[in-house]
C-alpha positions as a Python dict, from the first residue, in 0.01 Angstrom:
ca = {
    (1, 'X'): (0, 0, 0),
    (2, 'X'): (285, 161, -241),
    (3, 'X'): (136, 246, -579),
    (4, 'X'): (460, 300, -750),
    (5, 'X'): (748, 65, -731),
    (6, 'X'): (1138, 74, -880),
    (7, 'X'): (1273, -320, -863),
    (8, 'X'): (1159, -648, -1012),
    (9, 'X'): (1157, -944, -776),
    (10, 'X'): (1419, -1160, -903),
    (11, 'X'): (1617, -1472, -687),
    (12, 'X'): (1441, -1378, -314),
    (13, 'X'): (1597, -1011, -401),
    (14, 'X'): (1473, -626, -559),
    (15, 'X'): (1667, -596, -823),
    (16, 'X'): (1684, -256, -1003),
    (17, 'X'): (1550, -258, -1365),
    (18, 'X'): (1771, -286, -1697),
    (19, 'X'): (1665, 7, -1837),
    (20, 'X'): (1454, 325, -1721),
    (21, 'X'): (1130, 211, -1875),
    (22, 'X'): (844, 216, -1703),
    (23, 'X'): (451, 111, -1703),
    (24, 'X'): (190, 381, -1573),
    (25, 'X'): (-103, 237, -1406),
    (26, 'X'): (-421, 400, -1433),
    (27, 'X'): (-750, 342, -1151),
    (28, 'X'): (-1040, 209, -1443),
    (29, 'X'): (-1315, 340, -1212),
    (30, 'X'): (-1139, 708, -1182),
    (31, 'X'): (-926, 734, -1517),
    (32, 'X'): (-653, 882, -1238),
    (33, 'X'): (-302, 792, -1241),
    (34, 'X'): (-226, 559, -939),
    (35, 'X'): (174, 532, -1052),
    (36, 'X'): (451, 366, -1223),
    (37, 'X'): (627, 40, -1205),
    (38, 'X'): (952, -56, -1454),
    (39, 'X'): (870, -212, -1722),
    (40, 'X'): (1105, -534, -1809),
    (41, 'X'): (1352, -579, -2077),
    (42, 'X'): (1552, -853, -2249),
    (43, 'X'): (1806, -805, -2019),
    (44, 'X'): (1588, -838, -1693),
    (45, 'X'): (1420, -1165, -1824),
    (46, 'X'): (1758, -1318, -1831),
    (47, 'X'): (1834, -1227, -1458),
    (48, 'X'): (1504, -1376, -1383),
    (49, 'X'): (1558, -1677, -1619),
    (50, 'X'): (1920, -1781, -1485),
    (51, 'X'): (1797, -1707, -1164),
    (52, 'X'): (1508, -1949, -1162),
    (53, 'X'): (1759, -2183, -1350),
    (54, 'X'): (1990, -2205, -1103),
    (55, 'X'): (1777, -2288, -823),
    (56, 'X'): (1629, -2554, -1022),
    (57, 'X'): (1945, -2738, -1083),
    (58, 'X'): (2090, -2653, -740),
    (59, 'X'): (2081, -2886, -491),
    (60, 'X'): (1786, -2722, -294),
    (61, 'X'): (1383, -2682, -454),
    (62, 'X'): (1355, -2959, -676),
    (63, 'X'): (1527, -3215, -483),
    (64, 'X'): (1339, -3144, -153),
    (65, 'X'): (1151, -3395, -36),
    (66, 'X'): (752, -3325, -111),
    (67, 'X'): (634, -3245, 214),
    (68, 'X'): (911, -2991, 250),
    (69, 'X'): (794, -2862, -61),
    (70, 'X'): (435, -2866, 93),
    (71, 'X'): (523, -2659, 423),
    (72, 'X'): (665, -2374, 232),
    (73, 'X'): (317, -2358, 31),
    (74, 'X'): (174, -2343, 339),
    (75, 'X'): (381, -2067, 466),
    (76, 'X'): (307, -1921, 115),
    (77, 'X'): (-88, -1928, 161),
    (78, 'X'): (-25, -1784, 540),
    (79, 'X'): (144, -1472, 410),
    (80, 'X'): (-102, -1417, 113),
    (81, 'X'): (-396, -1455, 365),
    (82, 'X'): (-232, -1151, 578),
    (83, 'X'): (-257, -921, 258),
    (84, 'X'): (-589, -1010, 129),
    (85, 'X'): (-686, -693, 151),
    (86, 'X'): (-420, -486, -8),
    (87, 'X'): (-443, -784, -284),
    (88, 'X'): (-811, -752, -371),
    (89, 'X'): (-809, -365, -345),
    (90, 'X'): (-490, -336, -584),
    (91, 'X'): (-686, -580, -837),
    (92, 'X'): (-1024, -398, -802),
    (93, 'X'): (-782, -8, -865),
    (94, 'X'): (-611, -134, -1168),
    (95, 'X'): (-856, -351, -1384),
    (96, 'X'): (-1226, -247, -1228),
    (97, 'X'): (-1327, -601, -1082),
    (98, 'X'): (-1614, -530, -788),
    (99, 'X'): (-1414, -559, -462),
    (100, 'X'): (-1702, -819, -325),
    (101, 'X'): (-1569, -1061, -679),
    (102, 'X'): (-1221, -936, -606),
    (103, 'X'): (-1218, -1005, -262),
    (104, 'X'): (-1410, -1356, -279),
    (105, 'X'): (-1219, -1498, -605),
    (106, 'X'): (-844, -1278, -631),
    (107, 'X'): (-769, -1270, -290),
    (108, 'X'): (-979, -1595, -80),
    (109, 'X'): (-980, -1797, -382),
    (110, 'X'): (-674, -1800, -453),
    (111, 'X'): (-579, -1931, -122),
    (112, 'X'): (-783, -2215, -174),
    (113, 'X'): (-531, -2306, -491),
    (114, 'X'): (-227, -2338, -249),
    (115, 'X'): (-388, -2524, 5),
    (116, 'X'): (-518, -2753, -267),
    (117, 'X'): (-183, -2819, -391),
    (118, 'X'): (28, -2828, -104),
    (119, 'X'): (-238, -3095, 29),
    (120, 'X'): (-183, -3284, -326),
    (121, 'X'): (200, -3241, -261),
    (122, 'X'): (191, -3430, 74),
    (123, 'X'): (34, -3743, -84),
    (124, 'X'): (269, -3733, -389),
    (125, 'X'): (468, -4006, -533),
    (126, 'X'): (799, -4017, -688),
    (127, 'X'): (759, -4304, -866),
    (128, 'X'): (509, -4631, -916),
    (129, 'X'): (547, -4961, -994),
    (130, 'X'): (396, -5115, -1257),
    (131, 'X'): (378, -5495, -1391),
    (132, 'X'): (569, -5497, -1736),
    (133, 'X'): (605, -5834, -1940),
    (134, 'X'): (771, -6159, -1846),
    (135, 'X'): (664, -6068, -1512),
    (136, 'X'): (911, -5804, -1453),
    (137, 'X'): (891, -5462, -1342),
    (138, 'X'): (857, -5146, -1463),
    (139, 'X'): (927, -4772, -1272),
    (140, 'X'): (740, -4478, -1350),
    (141, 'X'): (917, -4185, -1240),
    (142, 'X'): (805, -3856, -1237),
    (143, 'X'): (1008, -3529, -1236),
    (144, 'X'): (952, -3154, -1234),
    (145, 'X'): (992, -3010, -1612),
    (146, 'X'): (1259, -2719, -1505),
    (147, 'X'): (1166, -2346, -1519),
    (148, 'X'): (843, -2239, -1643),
    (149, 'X'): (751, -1938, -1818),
    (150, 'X'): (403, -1807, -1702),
    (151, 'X'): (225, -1556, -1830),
    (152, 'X'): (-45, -1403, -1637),
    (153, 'X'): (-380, -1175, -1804),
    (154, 'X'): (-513, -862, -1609),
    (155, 'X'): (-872, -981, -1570),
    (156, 'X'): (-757, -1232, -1260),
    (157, 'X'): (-426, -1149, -1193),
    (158, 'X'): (-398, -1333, -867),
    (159, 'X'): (-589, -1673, -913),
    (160, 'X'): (-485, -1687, -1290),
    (161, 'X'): (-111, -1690, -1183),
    (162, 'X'): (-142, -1875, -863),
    (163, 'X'): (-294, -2133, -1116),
    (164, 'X'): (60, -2200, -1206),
    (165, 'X'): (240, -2108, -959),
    (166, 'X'): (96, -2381, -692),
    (167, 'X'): (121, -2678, -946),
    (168, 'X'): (452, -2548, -1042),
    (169, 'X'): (551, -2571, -689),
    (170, 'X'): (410, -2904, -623),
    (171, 'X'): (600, -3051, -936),
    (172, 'X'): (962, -2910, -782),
    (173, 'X'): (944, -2681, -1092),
    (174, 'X'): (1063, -2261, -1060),
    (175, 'X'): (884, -2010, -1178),
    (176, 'X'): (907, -1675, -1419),
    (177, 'X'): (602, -1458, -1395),
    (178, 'X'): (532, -1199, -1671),
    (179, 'X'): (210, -1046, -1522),
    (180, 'X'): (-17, -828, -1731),
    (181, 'X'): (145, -452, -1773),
    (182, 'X'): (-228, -339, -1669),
    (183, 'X'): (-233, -476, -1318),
    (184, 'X'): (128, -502, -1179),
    (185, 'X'): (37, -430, -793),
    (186, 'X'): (-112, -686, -716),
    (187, 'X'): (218, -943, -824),
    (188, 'X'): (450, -723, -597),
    (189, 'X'): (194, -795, -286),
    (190, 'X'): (218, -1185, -397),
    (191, 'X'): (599, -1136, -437),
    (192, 'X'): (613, -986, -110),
    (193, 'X'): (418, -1236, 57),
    (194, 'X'): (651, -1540, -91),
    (195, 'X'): (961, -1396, 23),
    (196, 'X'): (811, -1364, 403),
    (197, 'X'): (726, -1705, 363),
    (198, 'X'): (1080, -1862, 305),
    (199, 'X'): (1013, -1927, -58),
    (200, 'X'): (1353, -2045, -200),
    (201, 'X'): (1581, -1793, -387),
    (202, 'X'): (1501, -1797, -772),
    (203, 'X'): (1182, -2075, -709),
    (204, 'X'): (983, -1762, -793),
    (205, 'X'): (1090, -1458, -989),
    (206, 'X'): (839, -1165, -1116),
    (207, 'X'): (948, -941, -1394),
    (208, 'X'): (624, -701, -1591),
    (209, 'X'): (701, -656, -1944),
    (210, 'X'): (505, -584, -2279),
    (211, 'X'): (424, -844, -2545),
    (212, 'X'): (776, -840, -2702),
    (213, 'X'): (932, -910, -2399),
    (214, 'X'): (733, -1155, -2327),
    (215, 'X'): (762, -1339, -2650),
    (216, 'X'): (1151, -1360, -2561),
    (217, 'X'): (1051, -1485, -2272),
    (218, 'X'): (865, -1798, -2443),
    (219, 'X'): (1153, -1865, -2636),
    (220, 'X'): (1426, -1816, -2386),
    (221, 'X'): (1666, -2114, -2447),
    (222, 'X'): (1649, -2144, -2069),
    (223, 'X'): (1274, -2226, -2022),
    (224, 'X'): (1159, -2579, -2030),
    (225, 'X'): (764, -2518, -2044),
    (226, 'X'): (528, -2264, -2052),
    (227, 'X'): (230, -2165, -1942),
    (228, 'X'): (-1, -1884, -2078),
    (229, 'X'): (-362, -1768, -2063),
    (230, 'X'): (-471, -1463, -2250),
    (231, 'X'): (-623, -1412, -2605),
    (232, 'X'): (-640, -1681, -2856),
    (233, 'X'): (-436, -1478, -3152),
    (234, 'X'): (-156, -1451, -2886),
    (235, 'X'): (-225, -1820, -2791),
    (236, 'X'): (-118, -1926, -3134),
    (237, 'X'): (193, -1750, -3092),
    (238, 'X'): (288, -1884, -2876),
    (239, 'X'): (176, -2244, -2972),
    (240, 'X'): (342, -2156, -3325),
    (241, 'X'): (679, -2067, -3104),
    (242, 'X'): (706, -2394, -2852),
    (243, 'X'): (580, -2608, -3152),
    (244, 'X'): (922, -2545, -3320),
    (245, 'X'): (1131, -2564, -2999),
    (246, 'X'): (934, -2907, -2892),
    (247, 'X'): (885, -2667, -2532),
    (248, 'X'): (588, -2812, -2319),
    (249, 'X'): (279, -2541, -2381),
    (250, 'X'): (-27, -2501, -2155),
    (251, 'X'): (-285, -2270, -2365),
    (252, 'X'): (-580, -2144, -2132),
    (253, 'X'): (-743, -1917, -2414),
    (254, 'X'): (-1097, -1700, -2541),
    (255, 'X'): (-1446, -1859, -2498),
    (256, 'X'): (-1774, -1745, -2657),
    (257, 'X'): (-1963, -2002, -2417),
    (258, 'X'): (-2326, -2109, -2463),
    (259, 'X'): (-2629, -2101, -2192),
    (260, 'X'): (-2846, -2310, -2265),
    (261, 'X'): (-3214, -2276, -2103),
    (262, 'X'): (-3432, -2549, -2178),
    (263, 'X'): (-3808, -2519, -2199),
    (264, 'X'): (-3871, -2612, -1807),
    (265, 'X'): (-3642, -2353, -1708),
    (266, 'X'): (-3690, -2135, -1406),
    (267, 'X'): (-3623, -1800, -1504),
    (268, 'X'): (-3579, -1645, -1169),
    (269, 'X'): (-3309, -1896, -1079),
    (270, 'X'): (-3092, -1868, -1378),
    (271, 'X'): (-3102, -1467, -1341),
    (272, 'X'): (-2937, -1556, -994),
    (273, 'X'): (-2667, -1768, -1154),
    (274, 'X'): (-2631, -1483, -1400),
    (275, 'X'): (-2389, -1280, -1252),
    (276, 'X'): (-2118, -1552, -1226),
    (277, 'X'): (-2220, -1767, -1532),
    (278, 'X'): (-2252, -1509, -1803),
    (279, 'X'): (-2140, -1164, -1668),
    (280, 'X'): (-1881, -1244, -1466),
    (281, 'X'): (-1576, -986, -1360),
    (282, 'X'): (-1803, -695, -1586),
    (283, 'X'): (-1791, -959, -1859),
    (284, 'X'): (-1429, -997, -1883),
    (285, 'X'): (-1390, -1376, -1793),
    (286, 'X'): (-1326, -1663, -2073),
    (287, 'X'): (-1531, -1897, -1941),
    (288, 'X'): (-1857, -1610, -1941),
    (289, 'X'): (-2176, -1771, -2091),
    (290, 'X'): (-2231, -1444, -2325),
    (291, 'X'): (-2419, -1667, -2588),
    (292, 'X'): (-2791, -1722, -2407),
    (293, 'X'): (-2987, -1977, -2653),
    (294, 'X'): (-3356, -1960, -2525),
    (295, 'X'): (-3658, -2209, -2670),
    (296, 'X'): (-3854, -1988, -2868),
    (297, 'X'): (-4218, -2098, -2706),
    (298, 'X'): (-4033, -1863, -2371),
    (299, 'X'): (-3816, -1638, -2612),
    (300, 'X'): (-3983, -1294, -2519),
    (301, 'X'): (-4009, -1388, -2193),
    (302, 'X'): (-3613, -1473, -2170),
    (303, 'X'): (-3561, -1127, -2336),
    (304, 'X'): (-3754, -968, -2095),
    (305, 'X'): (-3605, -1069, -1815),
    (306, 'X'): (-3282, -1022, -1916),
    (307, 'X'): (-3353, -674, -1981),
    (308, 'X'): (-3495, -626, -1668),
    (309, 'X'): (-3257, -741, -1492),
    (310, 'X'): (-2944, -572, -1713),
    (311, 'X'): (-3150, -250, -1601),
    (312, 'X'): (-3127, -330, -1225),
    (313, 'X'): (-2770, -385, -1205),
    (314, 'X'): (-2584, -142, -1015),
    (315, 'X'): (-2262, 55, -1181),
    (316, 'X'): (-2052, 191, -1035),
    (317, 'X'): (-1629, 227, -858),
    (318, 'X'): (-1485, -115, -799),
    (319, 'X'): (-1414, -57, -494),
    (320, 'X'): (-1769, 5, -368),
    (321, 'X'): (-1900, -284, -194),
    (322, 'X'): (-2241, -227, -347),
    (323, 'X'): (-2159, -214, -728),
    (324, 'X'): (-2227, -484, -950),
    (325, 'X'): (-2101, -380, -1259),
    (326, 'X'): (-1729, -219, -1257),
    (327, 'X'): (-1567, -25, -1521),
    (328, 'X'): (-1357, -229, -1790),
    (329, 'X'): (-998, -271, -1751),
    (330, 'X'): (-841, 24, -1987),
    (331, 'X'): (-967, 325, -2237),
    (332, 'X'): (-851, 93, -2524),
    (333, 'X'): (-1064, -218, -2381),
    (334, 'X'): (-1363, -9, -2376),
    (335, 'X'): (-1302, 115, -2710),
    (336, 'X'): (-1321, -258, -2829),
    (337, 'X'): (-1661, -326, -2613),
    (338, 'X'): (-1829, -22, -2754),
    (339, 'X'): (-1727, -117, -3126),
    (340, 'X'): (-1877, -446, -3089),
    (341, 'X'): (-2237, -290, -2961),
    (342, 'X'): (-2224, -80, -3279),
    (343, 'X'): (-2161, -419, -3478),
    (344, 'X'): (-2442, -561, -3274),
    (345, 'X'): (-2662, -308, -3333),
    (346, 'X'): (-2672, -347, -3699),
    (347, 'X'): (-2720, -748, -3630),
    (348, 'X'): (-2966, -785, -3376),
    (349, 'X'): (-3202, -564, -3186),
    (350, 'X'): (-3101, -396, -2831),
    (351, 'X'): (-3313, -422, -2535),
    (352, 'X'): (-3068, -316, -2275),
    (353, 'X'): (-2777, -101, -2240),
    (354, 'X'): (-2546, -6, -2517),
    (355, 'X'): (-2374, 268, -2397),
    (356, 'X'): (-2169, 476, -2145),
    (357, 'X'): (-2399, 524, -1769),
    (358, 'X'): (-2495, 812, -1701),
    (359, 'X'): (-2351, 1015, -1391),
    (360, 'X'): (-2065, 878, -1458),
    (361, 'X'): (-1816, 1080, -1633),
    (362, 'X'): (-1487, 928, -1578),
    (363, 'X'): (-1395, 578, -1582),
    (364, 'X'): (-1407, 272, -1870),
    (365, 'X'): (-1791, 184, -1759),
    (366, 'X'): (-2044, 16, -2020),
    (367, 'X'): (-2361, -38, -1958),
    (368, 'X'): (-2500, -430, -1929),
    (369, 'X'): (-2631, -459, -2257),
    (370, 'X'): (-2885, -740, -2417),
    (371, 'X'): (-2931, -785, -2777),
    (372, 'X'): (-3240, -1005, -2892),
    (373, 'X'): (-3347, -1144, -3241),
    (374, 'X'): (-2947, -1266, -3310),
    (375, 'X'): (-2842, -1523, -3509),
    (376, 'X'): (-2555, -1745, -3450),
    (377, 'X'): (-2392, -1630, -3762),
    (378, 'X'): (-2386, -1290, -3627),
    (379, 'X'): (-2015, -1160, -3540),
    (380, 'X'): (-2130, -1075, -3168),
    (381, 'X'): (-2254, -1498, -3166),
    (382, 'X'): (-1926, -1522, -3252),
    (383, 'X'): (-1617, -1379, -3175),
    (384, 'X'): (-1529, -1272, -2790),
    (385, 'X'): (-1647, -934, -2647),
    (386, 'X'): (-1480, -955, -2295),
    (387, 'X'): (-1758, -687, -2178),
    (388, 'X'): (-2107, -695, -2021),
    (389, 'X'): (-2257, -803, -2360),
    (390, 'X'): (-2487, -1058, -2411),
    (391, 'X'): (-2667, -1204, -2714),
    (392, 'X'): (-2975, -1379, -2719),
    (393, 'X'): (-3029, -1686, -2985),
    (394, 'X'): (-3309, -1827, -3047),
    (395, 'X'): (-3367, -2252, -3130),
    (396, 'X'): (-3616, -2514, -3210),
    (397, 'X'): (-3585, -2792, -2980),
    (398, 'X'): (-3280, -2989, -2804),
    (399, 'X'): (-3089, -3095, -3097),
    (400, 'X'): (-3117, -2739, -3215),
    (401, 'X'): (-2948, -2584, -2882),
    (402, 'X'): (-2658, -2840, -2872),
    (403, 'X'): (-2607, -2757, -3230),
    (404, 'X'): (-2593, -2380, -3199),
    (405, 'X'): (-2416, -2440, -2896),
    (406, 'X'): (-2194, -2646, -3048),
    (407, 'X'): (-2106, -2427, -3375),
    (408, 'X'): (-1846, -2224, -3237),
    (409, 'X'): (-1486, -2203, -3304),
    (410, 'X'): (-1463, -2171, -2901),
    (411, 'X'): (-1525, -2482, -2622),
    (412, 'X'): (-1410, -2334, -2278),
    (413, 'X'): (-1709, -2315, -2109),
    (414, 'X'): (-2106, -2349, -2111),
    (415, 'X'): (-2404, -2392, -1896),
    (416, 'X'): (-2729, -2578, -1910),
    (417, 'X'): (-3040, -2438, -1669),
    (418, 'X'): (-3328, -2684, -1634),
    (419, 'X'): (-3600, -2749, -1362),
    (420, 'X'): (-3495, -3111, -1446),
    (421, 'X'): (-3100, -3125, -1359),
    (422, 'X'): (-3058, -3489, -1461),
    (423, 'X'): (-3179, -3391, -1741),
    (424, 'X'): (-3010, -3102, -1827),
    (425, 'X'): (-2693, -3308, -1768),
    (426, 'X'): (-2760, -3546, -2039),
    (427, 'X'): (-2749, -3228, -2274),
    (428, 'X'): (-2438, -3102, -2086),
    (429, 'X'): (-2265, -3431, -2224),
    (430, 'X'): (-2305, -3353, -2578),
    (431, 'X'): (-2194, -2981, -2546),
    (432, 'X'): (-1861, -2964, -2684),
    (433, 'X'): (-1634, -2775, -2456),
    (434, 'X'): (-1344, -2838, -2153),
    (435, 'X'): (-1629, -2727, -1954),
    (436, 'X'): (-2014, -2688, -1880),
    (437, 'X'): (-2229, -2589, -1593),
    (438, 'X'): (-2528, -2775, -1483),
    (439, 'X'): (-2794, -2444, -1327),
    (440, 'X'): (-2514, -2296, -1262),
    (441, 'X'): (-2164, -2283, -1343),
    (442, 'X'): (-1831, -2216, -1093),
    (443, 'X'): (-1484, -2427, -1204),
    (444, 'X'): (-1394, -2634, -930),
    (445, 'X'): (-1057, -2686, -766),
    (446, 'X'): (-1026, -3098, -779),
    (447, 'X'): (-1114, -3128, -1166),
    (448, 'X'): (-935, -3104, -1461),
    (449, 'X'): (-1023, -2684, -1608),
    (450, 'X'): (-924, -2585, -1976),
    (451, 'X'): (-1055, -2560, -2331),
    (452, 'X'): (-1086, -2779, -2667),
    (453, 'X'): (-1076, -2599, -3002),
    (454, 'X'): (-1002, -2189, -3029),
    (455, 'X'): (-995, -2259, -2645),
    (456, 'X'): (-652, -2391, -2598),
    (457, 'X'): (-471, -2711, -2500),
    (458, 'X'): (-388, -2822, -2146),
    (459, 'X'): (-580, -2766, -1833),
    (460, 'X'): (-513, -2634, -1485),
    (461, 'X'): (-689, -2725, -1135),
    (462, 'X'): (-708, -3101, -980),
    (463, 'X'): (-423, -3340, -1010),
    (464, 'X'): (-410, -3300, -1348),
    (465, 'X'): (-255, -2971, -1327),
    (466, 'X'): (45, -3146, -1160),
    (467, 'X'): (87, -3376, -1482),
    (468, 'X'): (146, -3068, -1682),
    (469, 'X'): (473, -2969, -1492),
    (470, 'X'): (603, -3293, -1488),
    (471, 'X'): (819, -3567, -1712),
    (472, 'X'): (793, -3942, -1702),
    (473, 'X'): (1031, -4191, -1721),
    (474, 'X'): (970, -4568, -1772),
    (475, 'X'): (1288, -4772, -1592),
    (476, 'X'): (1225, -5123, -1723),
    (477, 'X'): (1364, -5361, -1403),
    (478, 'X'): (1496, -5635, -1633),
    (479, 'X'): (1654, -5815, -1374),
}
């Protein structure tokens, strides 16, 4: 697999750079340079921008008919299945995700989305009927939105922007894809694999660039919607942006999620969901229940065990099938992780962790780490820490956990863990997020995925998704 690379994928063709700029990518378990791709200027957005425009108004992609649309997604999932490998090991290099996660959810997963959508596609509608008054008819018609700007985040590069990409497709929309300047491999692979699969000149165009570029890209006058996940502060950006253009937004955005464990909890099964619930992708997932609100008759026990288990996690290179823990995804990332366990340690009381492992001199690794005796109020209760870092809260009954749980300027995701799981979904209903997890917690492919509040605005996965890359039209049938 290449590890440097000199063109941007724009209409089905490489097409050498604007300028001489490039990215250097950097292996987060080794701290060793792994190379260089360009990095994207004004100038190559608007190759990629007229090039997805013009196949969108042509007379090919968003006129074909939906199962034609459907086969090439199918071709599309085909090609990314053959590079799997290259695809998990590229993500795993550049941002530190464990290469069992990175294989399972980057490169499988993601496969999954396209044959989700493509299957959607098939049963697809143009239009409905629907009764209207004086007992005439009325048309519903729905139509792809145009080009769409997406803009991808390191921490899943593959599944975050095949998010968009397959509903995009299944609309009739095309595609610009600003991936993450931290993991850039990994979108040539995907590129790669769309132009082997008959993909459509200009249906999908890739182009890396920093944040400046990428705000162009947002308000390009030739984008019709976009779609974005990342940080929040960026998030309102760009909201700020499309609200004054009236430009279609999907905002996937932070989380500071709550786990609830109720008094019948089983502790040993929750520490088995904890991995993908709470410390998922070394902590650097959104939807991570990092916020653990434990009854305080089982509070030291709850801290315990977390400990304990933070302790028996196993560090070490991405790319080793055994490691649990990865490094995080940059120098500066790491920076920000460590900063916030010397804020925690002045707020709570650490049990596990808190700094660098030892025997391991190079790479952005930081240790698991459990803080006990924190209050909600606390900055690490409350703003997003992207790392291995959990707090634990303490509350006095039900009402008390929803409320906690509840007093957050984030709703993306949460879990409730209960020997009792009807139960524990009658407090799931009163948690207010997009999201929540009943023992357990894994977003599913056929419903609706996204965030209220700080969270963002939108969702992706099910049919749902589709919606957001599509207009309506009402034709009234007077006569």
């Amino acid at each position: 697999m290449p590890r440097s690379r000199d063109r941007f994928f724009i209409g089905n063709a490489w097409v050498t750079p604007a300028s001489d700029r490039r990215f250097t990518l950097i292996d987060a378990s080794t701290e060793e340079v792994i190379g260089t791709v360009p990095e994207g200027v004004e100038a190559d957005i608007d190759a990629a921008v007229a090039a997805a425009r013009a196949a969108f108004d042509g007379p090919g992609w968003s006129q074909l008919p939906a199962s034609d649309r459907a086969a090439v997604m199918d071709r599309f999932m085909a090609e990314l299945a053959d590079r799997s490998e290259d695809l998990a090991e590229a993500v795993s290099t550049q941002n530190g995700m464990p290469i069992a996660l990175s294989s399972q959810l980057e490169a499988q997963f993601s496969l999954g989305i396209l044959q989700y959508y493509a299957a959607l596609t098939r049963e697809s509608e143009a239009h409905d009927v629907r009764p209207s008054q004086l007992g005439k008819e009325t048309l519903v018609q729905r139509s792809p939105v145009g080009v769409v700007a997406a803009i991808v985040p390191w921490n899943f590069p593959v599944a975050l922007a095949i998010n968009k990409i397959a509903p995009a497709m299944a609309a009739g929309c095309t595609v610009v894809i600003k991936p993450s300047p931290g993991t850039v491999l990994d979108s040539y692979i995907v590129a790669e694999a769309a132009w082997a699969a008959g993909v459509p000149a200009g249906v999908l165009n890739w182009v890396a660039a920093d944040r400046e570029v990428g705000a162009y890209l947002v308000s390009h006058p030739g984008i019709d919607k976009v779609a974005f996940t990342g940080s929040t502060t960026a998030g309102r950006q760009i909201a700020a942006t499309c609200g004054g253009l009236l430009r279609p937004v999907t905002l996937e955005l932070g989380g500071k999620s709550a786990a609830i464990l109720l008094d019948d909890v089983d502790i040993a099964s929750f520490l088995q969901g904890v991995p993908f619930a709470c410390l998922l992708n070394n902590g650097q997932a959104c939807f991570n229940g990092t916020r653990i609100l434990a009854p305080k008759s089982r509070y030291d026990e709850v801290v315990g065990a977390l400990a304990e288990f933070a302790g028996a996690l196993t560090i070490g290179n991405a790319l080793d099938p055994a490691t649990h823990v990865g490094p995080m995804a940059s120098s500066a990332h790491r920076d920000k992780v460590e900063g916030y366990i010397s804020i925690g340690k002045s707020e709570g009381r650490l049990v596990a962790g808190g700094g660098r492992p030892r025997g391991h001199n190079s790479g952005f690794f930081v240790e698991p780490t459990i803080f006990a005796d924190v209050d909600n109020s606390d900055r690490i209760a409350r703003e997003e820490i992207f790392g291995p870092v959990l707090a634990v809260i303490p509350y006095d009954g039900e009402a008390d956990a929803v409320r906690i749980a509840n007093d957050s300027d984030y709703g993306l995701g949460g879990s409730v863990w209960s020997s009792d799981s009807a139960h524990a979904t009658d407090i799931a209903r009163q948690v207010v997020s997009g999201t929540v997890g009943v023992n357990g917690y894994m977003p599913s492919l056929g419903a609706p995925f996204g965030g209220v509040k700080a969270s963002g605005m939108g969702r992706e996965f099910g049919p749902e998704a589709i919606a957001a890359y599509q207009t309506l039209k009402s034709i009234y049938v007077m006569g």
